[in-house]
Amino acid sequence: MNLILLFEADFSAPATGAAGGRVCLEGRRASYIASVHRAQPGDRLQVGLVGGRIGEGEVVSVAGDRVELDVQLDREPPAPLPLTLVLALPRPLVLKRVLIAATSLGCKRIYLIQSRRVERSFWNSKVLRGDALDEPLILGLEQAVDTVMPRVELRTRFKPFVEDELPGLIAGGQAFVAHPEADAPCPRDVKEPTTLVVGPEGGFVPYEIEKLEAAGCRGVGLGERILRVETALAVLLARMF
Amino acid sequence: MNLILLFEADFSAPATGAAGGRVCLEGRRASYIASVHRAQPGDRLQVGLVGGRIGEGEVVSVAGDRVELDVQLDREPPAPLPLTLVLALPRPLVLKRVLIAATSLGCKRIYLIQSRRVERSFWNSKVLRGDALDEPLILGLEQAVDTVMPRVELRTRFKPFVEDELPGLIAGGQAFVAHPEADAPCPRDVKEPTTLVVGPEGGFVPYEIEKLEAAGCRGVGLGERILRVETALAVLLARMF
């Protein structure tokens, strides 16, 4: 937790925390401050308001599972990537790691989609239910010292998404689909808005690649090695941006 | 498991398996072939001999927890990275993930070292004990379709390693230390032998950075975002190679 992520509801005064104020934390964040940071009154911690600015919180009190901070928010969060990430839904165990990694790398718009090699049961994952989906996103922001939550959209049907929605997402930018058989190397130093589509373990089936190419995606490869989704994602984004 | 990694001892005939032969598998690999691949006699699976060539294994029989394959090894594994990776020992939970990622990315020489922010207790991790250390390396090779095991060295004292051993490792190539405060961006498209030093969570302390710079390492940064070690490693290697 390189940043303590704050929410409007944490602020007691003033009621809106855009520039700072007094916050009172309980639960996970308070335990972390007390037991990992071992914070004492007067210590200063890096904090940020969700969707807003970053700054410092001075510890006012630490009592049991309750921590009070005086917060000053004085700088903008890091720039987001100019990216829309479209990801075949990974296995539940992998999904959480991938969302943390994608968020920490600066992805702000993530579509999780069905594909032939995605087991239907993956859509029942607890990670996708209600507020649970926020958890890996918050962990990613806390890791990377960022405040802007990614927007995650779920699309449980491949064809309507790729035919009807994807062309609109790509419009005005460029789009790539990463798959092992593609010959073209990953582009470097991309500046314009980009859509990146990443397949499931085992890759997209040929029909899906055709559909994605018809929607405007160019195939890019990563060389001989087959990487875990979260590793491949870090490699692709590091090369592209 | 994109490749079934074979060992000399798996071969029944001929006794040396450099070009192929008959192998008999039990345990983890056999269960995987039977229950995940759901392999039947005649199916062909990607295999490789540890330290040797890659090829195909044709399933001869699947019986309970025992699988026989007829193996032909006909091509070389992917090229290794021209890299020596020096890594402050991560927490046990993180260590395994980092070793899998580093191996899958093609690292062949890894030094795990002590540093001020590495808790001494991390050296007692089960992952470091005897053959246990091979497990994440094997998983990394199976993931990336590679056969060459990385050599992992443990160095429990920072100063003797950096003063006496590191300059010899760097000799004839270039060396970098990744840390958040460095201004220089990560170099791209490196061709020569390279040593990359990556710090612990929280980074190296200033004294350690001085020592590493004195040994010939140049600081490189990764931008504003603080990444998990395994994500940072993938980003660094993707940019460098």
Coordinates of C-alpha atoms in Angstrom, one line a residue:
Chain A
M1 CA 0.0 0.0 0.0
N2 CA 2.1 2.9 -1.3
L3 CA -0.9 5.2 -1.1
I4 CA -3.9 5.2 1.3
L5 CA -6.9 5.5 -1.0
L6 CA -9.6 7.8 0.5
F7 CA -13.2 8.1 -0.3
E8 CA -15.6 11.1 0.2
A9 CA -17.3 9.3 3.0
D10 CA -14.0 9.1 5.0
F11 CA -14.0 12.9 5.4
S12 CA -15.5 14.4 8.5
A13 CA -14.6 18.0 7.8
P14 CA -15.0 19.6 5.3
A15 CA -17.7 17.3 4.0
T16 CA -16.0 17.5 0.5
G17 CA -12.4 16.5 0.5
A18 CA -11.2 17.8 -2.9
A19 CA -8.4 19.9 -1.3
G20 CA -8.0 17.9 2.0
G21 CA -9.6 17.8 5.4
R22 CA -9.8 15.4 8.4
V23 CA -10.4 11.8 7.7
C24 CA -11.2 8.9 10.1
L25 CA -10.4 5.4 8.9
E26 CA -11.3 2.0 10.3
G27 CA -10.9 -1.6 9.0
R28 CA -8.3 -2.7 6.5
R29 CA -6.6 0.7 5.9
A30 CA -6.5 1.6 9.6
S31 CA -5.0 -1.8 10.5
Y32 CA -2.4 -1.4 7.7
I33 CA -1.4 2.1 9.0
A34 CA -1.2 0.8 12.6
S35 CA 0.5 -2.5 12.1
V36 CA 2.6 -2.3 8.9
H37 CA 3.5 1.4 8.8
R38 CA 3.5 1.3 12.7
A39 CA 2.5 4.9 12.4
Q40 CA 2.6 7.4 15.3
P41 CA 1.0 10.8 15.6
G42 CA 2.9 13.3 13.5
D43 CA 4.0 10.7 10.9
R44 CA 3.1 11.6 7.3
L45 CA 1.7 9.0 4.8
Q46 CA 1.0 9.3 1.1
V47 CA -2.8 9.5 0.5
G48 CA -5.1 10.2 -2.4
L49 CA -8.8 10.9 -2.9
V50 CA -10.5 8.4 -5.2
G51 CA -10.9 10.1 -8.6
G52 CA -9.1 13.1 -7.3
R53 CA -5.7 14.5 -6.1
I54 CA -2.8 12.9 -4.2
G55 CA -1.1 14.4 -1.2
E56 CA -0.1 13.7 2.4
G57 CA -2.0 12.7 5.5
E58 CA -0.5 13.6 8.9
V59 CA -1.4 11.0 11.6
V60 CA -3.5 12.7 14.3
S61 CA -4.3 9.7 16.3
V62 CA -4.0 5.9 16.3
A63 CA -6.3 4.1 18.7
G64 CA -7.1 0.4 18.3
D65 CA -8.6 0.0 14.8
R66 CA -9.2 3.7 14.3
V67 CA -6.8 6.1 12.6
E68 CA -7.3 9.9 12.1
L69 CA -5.4 11.8 9.5
D70 CA -5.2 15.5 8.5
V71 CA -5.0 15.4 4.8
Q72 CA -3.6 17.9 2.2
L73 CA -4.2 17.0 -1.4
D74 CA -1.9 19.0 -3.7
R75 CA -1.0 17.1 -6.9
E76 CA -2.6 15.3 -9.8
P77 CA -2.5 11.5 -10.1
P78 CA -0.2 10.0 -12.8
A79 CA -1.4 10.2 -16.4
P80 CA -3.6 7.3 -17.6
L81 CA -2.6 5.1 -20.5
P82 CA -4.4 6.1 -23.8
L83 CA -5.7 2.6 -23.8
T84 CA -8.9 0.5 -24.0
L85 CA -8.0 -3.0 -22.8
V86 CA -10.2 -5.9 -24.0
L87 CA -9.5 -9.1 -22.2
A88 CA -10.9 -12.6 -22.6
L89 CA -12.1 -13.3 -19.1
P90 CA -9.3 -15.2 -17.2
R91 CA -9.8 -17.9 -14.7
P92 CA -11.0 -16.5 -11.3
L93 CA -7.6 -17.0 -9.7
V94 CA -5.9 -15.2 -12.5
L95 CA -8.5 -12.5 -12.9
K96 CA -7.6 -10.8 -9.7
R97 CA -3.9 -10.7 -10.4
V98 CA -4.6 -9.4 -14.0
L99 CA -6.9 -6.6 -12.7
I100 CA -4.3 -5.5 -10.1
A101 CA -1.5 -5.5 -12.8
A102 CA -3.7 -3.7 -15.4
T103 CA -4.7 -1.1 -12.9
S104 CA -1.2 -0.5 -11.5
L105 CA 0.0 -0.1 -15.1
G106 CA -2.5 2.7 -15.7
C107 CA -5.4 1.0 -17.6
K108 CA -8.6 3.0 -17.1
R109 CA -11.0 1.2 -19.4
I110 CA -11.2 -2.6 -19.3
Y111 CA -13.7 -4.9 -21.1
L112 CA -13.8 -8.5 -20.0
I113 CA -15.3 -10.6 -22.8
Q114 CA -16.4 -14.1 -23.5
S115 CA -14.4 -16.2 -26.0
R116 CA -14.5 -19.8 -27.2
R117 CA -11.8 -20.9 -24.7
V118 CA -13.3 -19.1 -21.7
E119 CA -15.2 -21.5 -19.6
R120 CA -18.8 -20.3 -19.0
S121 CA -18.4 -21.0 -15.3
F122 CA -15.7 -18.3 -15.0
W123 CA -18.6 -15.7 -15.2
N124 CA -19.8 -17.0 -11.8
S125 CA -16.5 -15.9 -10.1
K126 CA -17.0 -14.1 -6.8
V127 CA -14.5 -11.5 -8.1
L128 CA -17.1 -10.3 -10.6
R129 CA -19.9 -9.9 -8.1
G130 CA -20.9 -6.3 -7.1
D131 CA -18.4 -4.5 -5.0
A132 CA -15.9 -7.4 -5.1
L133 CA -14.8 -6.2 -8.5
D134 CA -13.6 -2.9 -6.9
E135 CA -11.2 -4.8 -4.6
P136 CA -8.4 -5.6 -7.1
L137 CA -8.8 -2.2 -8.7
I138 CA -8.3 -0.5 -5.3
L139 CA -5.2 -2.7 -4.7
G140 CA -3.8 -1.7 -8.1
L141 CA -4.3 2.0 -7.3
E142 CA -2.7 1.7 -3.9
Q143 CA 0.2 -0.1 -5.4
A144 CA 0.8 2.4 -8.2
V145 CA 0.1 5.6 -6.3
D146 CA -2.9 6.5 -8.4
T147 CA -6.5 7.5 -7.6
V148 CA -8.5 7.0 -10.8
M149 CA -10.5 3.8 -10.8
P150 CA -10.7 1.9 -14.0
R151 CA -14.1 1.3 -15.5
V152 CA -14.7 -2.4 -16.0
E153 CA -17.4 -3.6 -18.4
L154 CA -18.5 -7.2 -18.7
R155 CA -19.6 -8.6 -22.1
T156 CA -20.7 -12.2 -22.0
R157 CA -21.2 -12.6 -25.7
F158 CA -18.3 -12.4 -28.2
K159 CA -20.0 -11.8 -31.5
P160 CA -22.3 -8.9 -30.6
F161 CA -19.4 -7.2 -28.7
V162 CA -17.0 -7.5 -31.6
E163 CA -19.4 -6.7 -34.4
D164 CA -21.5 -4.0 -32.8
E165 CA -19.5 -2.3 -30.0
L166 CA -15.8 -2.8 -30.7
P167 CA -15.6 -0.7 -34.0
G168 CA -17.0 2.3 -32.0
L169 CA -14.4 1.8 -29.3
I170 CA -11.6 1.7 -31.9
A171 CA -12.8 4.6 -34.0
G172 CA -10.2 7.4 -34.2
G173 CA -7.4 5.3 -32.9
Q174 CA -5.6 2.1 -33.7
A175 CA -6.2 -1.5 -32.4
F176 CA -4.2 -4.6 -31.9
V177 CA -5.0 -8.2 -31.0
A178 CA -2.1 -10.0 -29.3
H179 CA -1.8 -13.7 -30.3
P180 CA 1.1 -16.1 -30.4
E181 CA 0.9 -16.8 -34.2
A182 CA 1.0 -13.2 -35.3
D183 CA 4.2 -12.3 -37.0
A184 CA 4.2 -8.5 -36.6
P185 CA 6.1 -7.4 -33.5
C186 CA 4.5 -5.3 -30.9
P187 CA 4.5 -1.6 -31.9
R188 CA 6.6 0.7 -29.8
D189 CA 6.1 4.3 -28.5
V190 CA 2.5 4.5 -29.5
K191 CA 1.0 8.0 -28.8
E192 CA -2.5 7.7 -30.2
P193 CA -5.6 6.2 -28.5
T194 CA -5.2 2.4 -28.7
T195 CA -7.3 -0.6 -28.2
L196 CA -5.5 -3.8 -27.2
V197 CA -7.3 -7.2 -27.3
V198 CA -5.7 -10.0 -25.3
G199 CA -6.9 -13.6 -25.7
P200 CA -7.5 -16.4 -23.1
E201 CA -5.1 -19.2 -22.2
G202 CA -4.7 -21.1 -25.4
G203 CA -5.5 -18.0 -27.5
F204 CA -8.5 -17.0 -29.6
V205 CA -9.8 -19.6 -32.1
P206 CA -9.2 -18.7 -35.8
Y207 CA -12.9 -17.6 -36.2
E208 CA -12.4 -15.1 -33.4
I209 CA -9.2 -13.7 -34.9
E210 CA -11.0 -13.2 -38.2
K211 CA -13.8 -11.4 -36.5
L212 CA -11.4 -9.2 -34.6
E213 CA -9.4 -8.4 -37.7
A214 CA -12.6 -7.5 -39.5
A215 CA -13.4 -5.1 -36.7
G216 CA -10.1 -3.3 -37.3
C217 CA -7.6 -5.1 -35.0
R218 CA -4.1 -5.9 -36.3
G219 CA -2.4 -9.0 -35.0
V220 CA 0.8 -8.6 -32.9
G221 CA 3.0 -11.3 -31.5
L222 CA 5.3 -11.5 -28.5
G223 CA 8.0 -13.9 -29.9
E224 CA 8.4 -17.5 -29.2
R225 CA 7.7 -17.6 -25.5
I226 CA 4.2 -18.1 -24.2
L227 CA 3.6 -15.9 -21.2
R228 CA 1.0 -15.8 -18.4
V229 CA -1.7 -13.2 -19.2
E230 CA -0.5 -10.8 -16.5
T231 CA 3.1 -11.0 -17.7
A232 CA 2.1 -10.7 -21.3
L233 CA 0.1 -7.7 -20.5
A234 CA 3.0 -5.9 -18.7
V235 CA 5.3 -6.7 -21.7
L236 CA 2.8 -5.4 -24.3
L237 CA 2.1 -2.2 -22.4
A238 CA 5.7 -1.6 -21.6
R239 CA 6.6 -1.9 -25.3
M240 CA 3.6 0.1 -26.6
F241 CA 3.7 3.1 -24.2
Chain B
M1 CA 1.7 -26.3 -19.0
N2 CA 2.4 -25.4 -22.7
L3 CA 5.3 -27.9 -22.7
I4 CA 5.8 -31.2 -20.8
L5 CA 9.3 -30.9 -19.3
L6 CA 11.2 -34.2 -19.4
F7 CA 14.2 -35.3 -17.5
E8 CA 16.8 -38.0 -18.5
A9 CA 15.4 -40.3 -15.8
D10 CA 12.0 -40.3 -17.6
F11 CA 13.5 -42.2 -20.6
S12 CA 13.3 -45.9 -20.7
A13 CA 14.8 -46.3 -24.2
P14 CA 17.3 -45.2 -25.3
A15 CA 18.8 -44.4 -22.0
T16 CA 19.9 -41.0 -23.2
G17 CA 17.0 -38.9 -24.6
A18 CA 18.9 -36.2 -26.6
A19 CA 17.0 -37.0 -29.8
G20 CA 14.0 -38.7 -28.3
G21 CA 12.8 -42.1 -27.1
R22 CA 10.1 -43.6 -25.0
V23 CA 9.2 -41.9 -21.7
C24 CA 7.0 -43.0 -18.9
L25 CA 5.5 -40.3 -16.6
E26 CA 3.8 -40.5 -13.2
G27 CA 2.6 -37.9 -10.7
R28 CA 2.0 -34.2 -11.6
R29 CA 2.8 -34.4 -15.3
A30 CA 0.8 -37.6 -15.9
S31 CA -2.2 -36.2 -14.1
Y32 CA -2.1 -33.1 -16.1
I33 CA -1.9 -35.0 -19.4
A34 CA -4.7 -37.2 -18.3
S35 CA -7.1 -34.7 -16.8
V36 CA -6.4 -31.3 -18.3
H37 CA -5.3 -32.4 -21.8
R38 CA -7.6 -35.4 -21.6
A39 CA -5.1 -37.0 -23.9
Q40 CA -5.9 -40.3 -25.7
P41 CA -3.4 -42.6 -27.4
G42 CA -2.3 -41.0 -30.7
D43 CA -2.5 -37.4 -29.4
R44 CA 0.6 -35.3 -29.7
L45 CA 1.8 -33.0 -27.0
Q46 CA 4.6 -30.4 -26.9
V47 CA 7.6 -31.7 -24.9
G48 CA 11.2 -30.8 -24.2
L49 CA 14.2 -32.3 -22.5
V50 CA 15.5 -30.3 -19.6
G51 CA 18.6 -28.4 -20.9
G52 CA 18.0 -29.9 -24.4
R53 CA 15.7 -29.8 -27.4
I54 CA 12.0 -29.3 -27.8
G55 CA 9.7 -31.6 -29.9
E56 CA 6.5 -33.7 -29.7
G57 CA 5.4 -36.6 -27.7
E58 CA 2.9 -39.0 -29.1
V59 CA 0.7 -40.6 -26.4
V60 CA 1.2 -44.4 -26.4
S61 CA -0.9 -45.2 -23.3
V62 CA -2.8 -43.5 -20.5
A63 CA -3.5 -45.7 -17.5
G64 CA -4.5 -44.3 -14.1
D65 CA -1.7 -42.1 -13.1
R66 CA 0.8 -43.4 -15.7
V67 CA 1.3 -42.0 -19.2
E68 CA 3.7 -43.3 -21.8
L69 CA 4.9 -41.1 -24.7
D70 CA 7.0 -41.6 -27.8
V71 CA 9.2 -38.5 -28.0
Q72 CA 10.9 -36.9 -31.0
L73 CA 13.1 -33.9 -30.1
D74 CA 13.9 -31.8 -33.2
R75 CA 14.3 -28.1 -32.4
E76 CA 16.3 -25.8 -30.1
P77 CA 14.7 -24.0 -27.2
P78 CA 14.1 -20.2 -27.5
A79 CA 17.2 -17.9 -27.1
P80 CA 17.9 -16.8 -23.5
L81 CA 18.1 -13.2 -22.5
P82 CA 21.7 -11.8 -22.4
L83 CA 20.9 -11.0 -18.8
T84 CA 22.1 -11.5 -15.2
L85 CA 19.3 -10.6 -12.9
V86 CA 20.1 -9.5 -9.3
L87 CA 17.1 -9.3 -7.1
A88 CA 16.7 -8.3 -3.5
L89 CA 15.0 -11.4 -2.0
P90 CA 11.2 -10.9 -2.2
R91 CA 8.7 -12.1 0.5
P92 CA 8.1 -15.8 0.2
L93 CA 4.6 -15.4 -1.4
V94 CA 6.0 -13.0 -4.0
L95 CA 9.3 -15.0 -4.6
K96 CA 7.5 -17.9 -6.3
R97 CA 5.6 -15.6 -8.7
V98 CA 8.7 -13.6 -9.4
L99 CA 10.8 -16.7 -10.2
I100 CA 8.0 -18.0 -12.5
A101 CA 7.8 -14.7 -14.3
A102 CA 11.6 -14.3 -14.6
T103 CA 12.0 -17.8 -15.9
S104 CA 9.2 -17.5 -18.4
L105 CA 10.7 -14.2 -19.7
G106 CA 14.0 -16.0 -20.4
C107 CA 16.3 -15.1 -17.5
K108 CA 19.0 -17.8 -17.0
R109 CA 21.1 -16.4 -14.2
I110 CA 19.5 -15.1 -11.1
Y111 CA 21.1 -13.9 -7.9
L112 CA 18.8 -13.4 -4.9
I113 CA 20.5 -11.1 -2.5
Q114 CA 20.1 -9.6 1.0
S115 CA 19.4 -5.8 1.3
R116 CA 18.4 -3.5 4.2
R117 CA 14.7 -3.8 3.5
V118 CA 14.7 -7.6 3.1
E119 CA 13.5 -9.2 6.4
R120 CA 16.1 -11.8 7.5
S121 CA 13.2 -14.3 8.0
F122 CA 12.6 -14.4 4.2
W123 CA 15.7 -16.5 3.9
N124 CA 13.9 -19.3 5.8
S125 CA 11.3 -19.5 3.1
K126 CA 10.4 -23.1 2.1
V127 CA 10.7 -22.0 -1.5
L128 CA 14.4 -21.7 -1.1
R129 CA 15.0 -25.1 0.4
G130 CA 16.7 -27.7 -1.7
D131 CA 14.6 -29.0 -4.7
A132 CA 11.7 -26.7 -3.8
L133 CA 13.6 -23.9 -5.6
D134 CA 13.3 -25.9 -8.9
E135 CA 9.5 -25.9 -8.8
P136 CA 8.8 -22.3 -9.9
L137 CA 11.6 -22.6 -12.4
I138 CA 10.0 -25.7 -13.9
L139 CA 6.6 -23.9 -14.0
G140 CA 8.2 -21.0 -15.8
L141 CA 9.8 -23.2 -18.4
E142 CA 6.5 -25.2 -18.9
Q143 CA 4.7 -21.9 -19.4
A144 CA 7.2 -20.4 -21.9
V145 CA 8.0 -23.5 -23.8
D146 CA 11.6 -23.5 -22.8
T147 CA 13.9 -26.2 -21.5
V148 CA 17.0 -24.4 -20.0
M149 CA 16.8 -24.1 -16.2
P150 CA 17.9 -20.8 -14.8
R151 CA 20.8 -21.0 -12.3
V152 CA 19.7 -19.4 -9.0
E153 CA 22.4 -18.2 -6.5
L154 CA 21.7 -17.0 -3.0
R155 CA 23.8 -14.3 -1.4
T156 CA 22.8 -13.5 2.1
R157 CA 25.2 -10.6 2.6
F158 CA 24.9 -7.4 0.6
K159 CA 28.3 -5.8 0.9
P160 CA 30.6 -8.7 0.0
F161 CA 28.4 -9.5 -3.0
V162 CA 28.3 -6.0 -4.3
E163 CA 32.0 -5.2 -3.6
D164 CA 33.7 -8.5 -4.5
E165 CA 31.4 -10.4 -6.9
L166 CA 29.2 -8.0 -8.8
P167 CA 32.0 -6.1 -10.6
G168 CA 33.1 -9.5 -12.1
L169 CA 29.5 -10.3 -13.2
I170 CA 29.2 -6.9 -14.9
A171 CA 32.6 -7.0 -16.6
G172 CA 32.4 -6.7 -20.4
G173 CA 28.7 -5.6 -20.4
Q174 CA 26.6 -2.9 -18.9
A175 CA 24.6 -2.8 -15.6
F176 CA 21.6 -1.0 -14.3
V177 CA 19.8 -0.7 -11.0
A178 CA 16.1 0.0 -11.2
H179 CA 14.8 2.3 -8.5
P180 CA 11.9 4.7 -8.3
E181 CA 13.9 7.9 -7.8
A182 CA 16.2 7.4 -10.8
D183 CA 15.6 10.0 -13.6
A184 CA 17.1 8.1 -16.5
P185 CA 14.4 6.1 -18.4
C186 CA 14.9 2.4 -19.0
P187 CA 17.2 1.8 -22.0
R188 CA 15.6 0.2 -25.0
D189 CA 16.8 -2.5 -27.5
V190 CA 19.9 -3.5 -25.5
K191 CA 22.0 -6.0 -27.4
E192 CA 25.0 -6.5 -25.1
P193 CA 25.3 -8.6 -21.9
T194 CA 23.4 -6.8 -19.2
T195 CA 23.2 -7.0 -15.4
L196 CA 19.9 -5.7 -14.0
V197 CA 19.6 -5.1 -10.2
V198 CA 16.1 -4.8 -8.8
G199 CA 15.4 -3.7 -5.2
P200 CA 13.0 -4.9 -2.5
E201 CA 9.6 -3.4 -1.8
G202 CA 10.3 0.1 -0.6
G203 CA 13.5 0.2 -2.7
F204 CA 17.2 0.1 -1.8
V205 CA 18.4 2.5 0.9
P206 CA 20.7 5.3 -0.3
Y207 CA 23.8 3.6 1.0
E208 CA 23.0 0.5 -1.1
I209 CA 22.4 2.7 -4.2
E210 CA 25.8 4.3 -3.7
K211 CA 27.5 0.9 -3.4
L212 CA 25.7 -0.4 -6.5
E213 CA 26.7 2.7 -8.5
A214 CA 30.3 2.3 -7.3
A215 CA 30.2 -1.2 -8.7
G216 CA 29.2 0.1 -12.1
C217 CA 25.4 0.1 -12.1
R218 CA 23.5 3.1 -13.6
G219 CA 20.1 4.0 -12.1
V220 CA 17.0 3.7 -14.2
G221 CA 13.5 4.6 -13.4
L222 CA 10.1 3.4 -14.5
G223 CA 8.1 6.6 -14.2
E224 CA 5.7 7.7 -11.5
R225 CA 3.9 4.4 -10.9
I226 CA 5.3 2.0 -8.3
L227 CA 4.8 -1.5 -9.6
R228 CA 4.9 -4.9 -8.0
V229 CA 8.3 -6.6 -8.4
E230 CA 7.0 -9.2 -11.0
T231 CA 5.2 -6.5 -13.0
A232 CA 8.2 -4.1 -12.8
L233 CA 10.5 -7.0 -14.0
A234 CA 8.3 -7.7 -17.0
V235 CA 8.2 -4.0 -17.9
L236 CA 12.0 -3.6 -17.5
L237 CA 12.8 -6.7 -19.6
A238 CA 10.2 -5.8 -22.3
R239 CA 11.8 -2.4 -22.7
M240 CA 15.4 -3.6 -22.6
F241 CA 15.2 -6.6 -24.9

